[in-house]
PDB file of C-alpha atoms in Angstrom:
ATOM      1  CA  MET E   1     -87.332  70.848-100.022  1.00 69.00           C
ATOM      2  CA  PRO E   2     -90.269  69.703-102.266  1.00 77.00           C
ATOM      3  CA  PHE E   3     -89.812  70.214-105.811  1.00 80.00           C
ATOM      4  CA  GLN E   4     -93.313  71.815-106.498  1.00 83.00           C
ATOM      5  CA  GLN E   5     -91.913  74.875-103.997  1.00 85.00           C
ATOM      6  CA  VAL E   6     -88.920  75.672-106.846  1.00 87.00           C
ATOM      7  CA  SER E   7     -90.742  78.126-109.150  1.00 90.00           C
ATOM      8  CA  LEU E   8     -88.943  76.802-112.531  1.00 90.00           C
ATOM      9  CA  GLU E   9     -89.994  80.391-114.325  1.00 92.00           C
ATOM     10  CA  MET E  10     -88.524  82.066-111.812  1.00 92.00           C
ATOM     11  CA  LEU E  11     -84.811  79.736-111.584  1.00 91.00           C
ATOM     12  CA  TYR E  12     -84.721  80.088-115.199  1.00 93.00           C
ATOM     13  CA  ARG E  13     -85.097  84.162-115.150  1.00 93.00           C
ATOM     14  CA  GLY E  14     -82.426  84.196-112.885  1.00 93.00           C
ATOM     15  CA  LEU E  15     -80.078  82.054-114.717  1.00 94.00           C
ATOM     16  CA  TYR E  16     -79.048  85.200-116.079  1.00 95.00           C
ATOM     17  CA  HIS E  17     -78.140  86.861-112.555  1.00 94.00           C
ATOM     18  CA  PHE E  18     -76.106  83.490-111.427  1.00 95.00           C
ATOM     19  CA  THR E  19     -74.400  84.335-114.985  1.00 96.00           C
ATOM     20  CA  VAL E  20     -73.406  87.937-114.651  1.00 96.00           C
ATOM     21  CA  ALA E  21     -72.539  87.135-110.455  1.00 96.00           C
ATOM     22  CA  HIS E  22     -70.552  84.222-112.188  1.00 96.00           C
ATOM     23  CA  HIS E  23     -68.709  86.317-114.483  1.00 97.00           C
ATOM     24  CA  LYS E  24     -67.851  88.615-112.114  1.00 97.00           C
ATOM     25  CA  GLY E  25     -66.295  86.054-110.227  1.00 96.00           C
ATOM     26  CA  LEU E  26     -68.769  86.160-107.087  1.00 94.00           C
ATOM     27  CA  THR E  27     -69.846  82.871-107.611  1.00 94.00           C
ATOM     28  CA  ASP E  28     -68.982  79.426-109.221  1.00 94.00           C
ATOM     29  CA  HIS E  29     -72.230  77.711-108.232  1.00 94.00           C
ATOM     30  CA  PRO E  30     -76.035  77.887-108.815  1.00 92.00           C
ATOM     31  CA  VAL E  31     -77.326  76.131-106.256  1.00 89.00           C
ATOM     32  CA  ASN E  32     -75.058  77.762-103.872  1.00 91.00           C
ATOM     33  CA  TYR E  33     -75.700  81.473-105.394  1.00 93.00           C
ATOM     34  CA  PHE E  34     -79.608  79.923-105.607  1.00 89.00           C
ATOM     35  CA  ALA E  35     -79.628  79.137-101.986  1.00 86.00           C
ATOM     36  CA  ALA E  36     -78.066  82.604-100.290  1.00 90.00           C
ATOM     37  CA  PRO E  37     -79.626  85.020 -98.590  1.00 90.00           C
ATOM     38  CA  GLU E  38     -79.579  87.757-100.526  1.00 92.00           C
ATOM     39  CA  ASN E  39     -80.933  86.128-103.515  1.00 89.00           C
ATOM     40  CA  GLN E  40     -84.354  84.741-102.463  1.00 87.00           C
ATOM     41  CA  ASP E  41     -85.551  88.335-103.977  1.00 89.00           C
ATOM     42  CA  LEU E  42     -84.968  86.297-106.868  1.00 89.00           C
ATOM     43  CA  GLY E  43     -88.629  84.620-106.233  1.00 88.00           C
ATOM     44  CA  VAL E  44     -87.131  80.958-106.985  1.00 87.00           C
ATOM     45  CA  ILE E  45     -88.722  79.424-103.834  1.00 82.00           C
ATOM     46  CA  LYS E  46     -92.673  79.694-104.454  1.00 84.00           C
ATOM     47  CA  ARG E  47     -94.002  81.836-101.322  1.00 79.00           C
ATOM     48  CA  LEU E  48     -96.583  79.395 -98.955  1.00 80.00           C
ATOM     49  CA  ARG E  49     -99.742  80.293 -99.065  1.00 80.00           C
ATOM     50  CA  LYS E  50    -102.746  80.222 -96.637  1.00 85.00           C
ATOM     51  CA  ARG E  51    -105.497  77.357 -97.244  1.00 84.00           C
ATOM     52  CA  ARG E  52    -108.681  78.671 -98.498  1.00 83.00           C
ATOM     53  CA  GLN E  53    -111.458  77.258 -96.102  1.00 84.00           C
ATOM     54  CA  ILE E  54    -114.257  76.094 -97.293  1.00 83.00           C
ATOM     55  CA  GLU E  55    -117.584  77.372 -96.165  1.00 84.00           C
ATOM     56  CA  PHE E  56    -120.382  74.899 -96.331  1.00 82.00           C
ATOM     57  CA  VAL E  57    -124.077  76.050 -96.900  1.00 80.00           C
ATOM     58  CA  SER E  58    -126.776  73.955 -94.986  1.00 81.00           C
ATOM     59  CA  VAL E  59    -129.518  73.506 -97.069  1.00 79.00           C
ATOM     60  CA  SER E  60    -133.166  72.187 -96.414  1.00 80.00           C
ATOM     61  CA  GLU E  61    -135.280  70.144 -98.113  1.00 77.00           C
ATOM     62  CA  ALA E  62    -137.281  73.143 -99.454  1.00 74.00           C
ATOM     63  CA  ASP E  63    -134.534  74.738-101.109  1.00 74.00           C
ATOM     64  CA  LEU E  64    -134.334  71.700-103.106  1.00 76.00           C
ATOM     65  CA  THR E  65    -137.810  71.159-105.029  1.00 77.00           C
ATOM     66  CA  PHE E  66    -137.777  72.343-108.744  1.00 76.00           C
ATOM     67  CA  GLU E  67    -141.360  73.124-110.021  1.00 78.00           C
ATOM     68  CA  PRO E  68    -141.444  72.366-114.022  1.00 79.00           C
ATOM     69  CA  TRP E  69    -142.627  75.333-116.739  1.00 78.00           C
ATOM     70  CA  ALA E  70    -145.874  74.798-117.967  1.00 56.00           C
TER      71      ALA E  70
END
């Protein structure tokens, strides 16, 4: 997984939840905790977004005229 897909902000926020789970004896390793399917709602991994499509506008030479003010 590319590092760019990891949200550092959400990782820092999720450390609180990991600490609570660790004190309860539910987990002992942060990577396993954040990778578990039941913890995907913490948002540590960024969702893939659709790329924006760029619309190209056809411009004619007549549209590019410049008339300076008098």
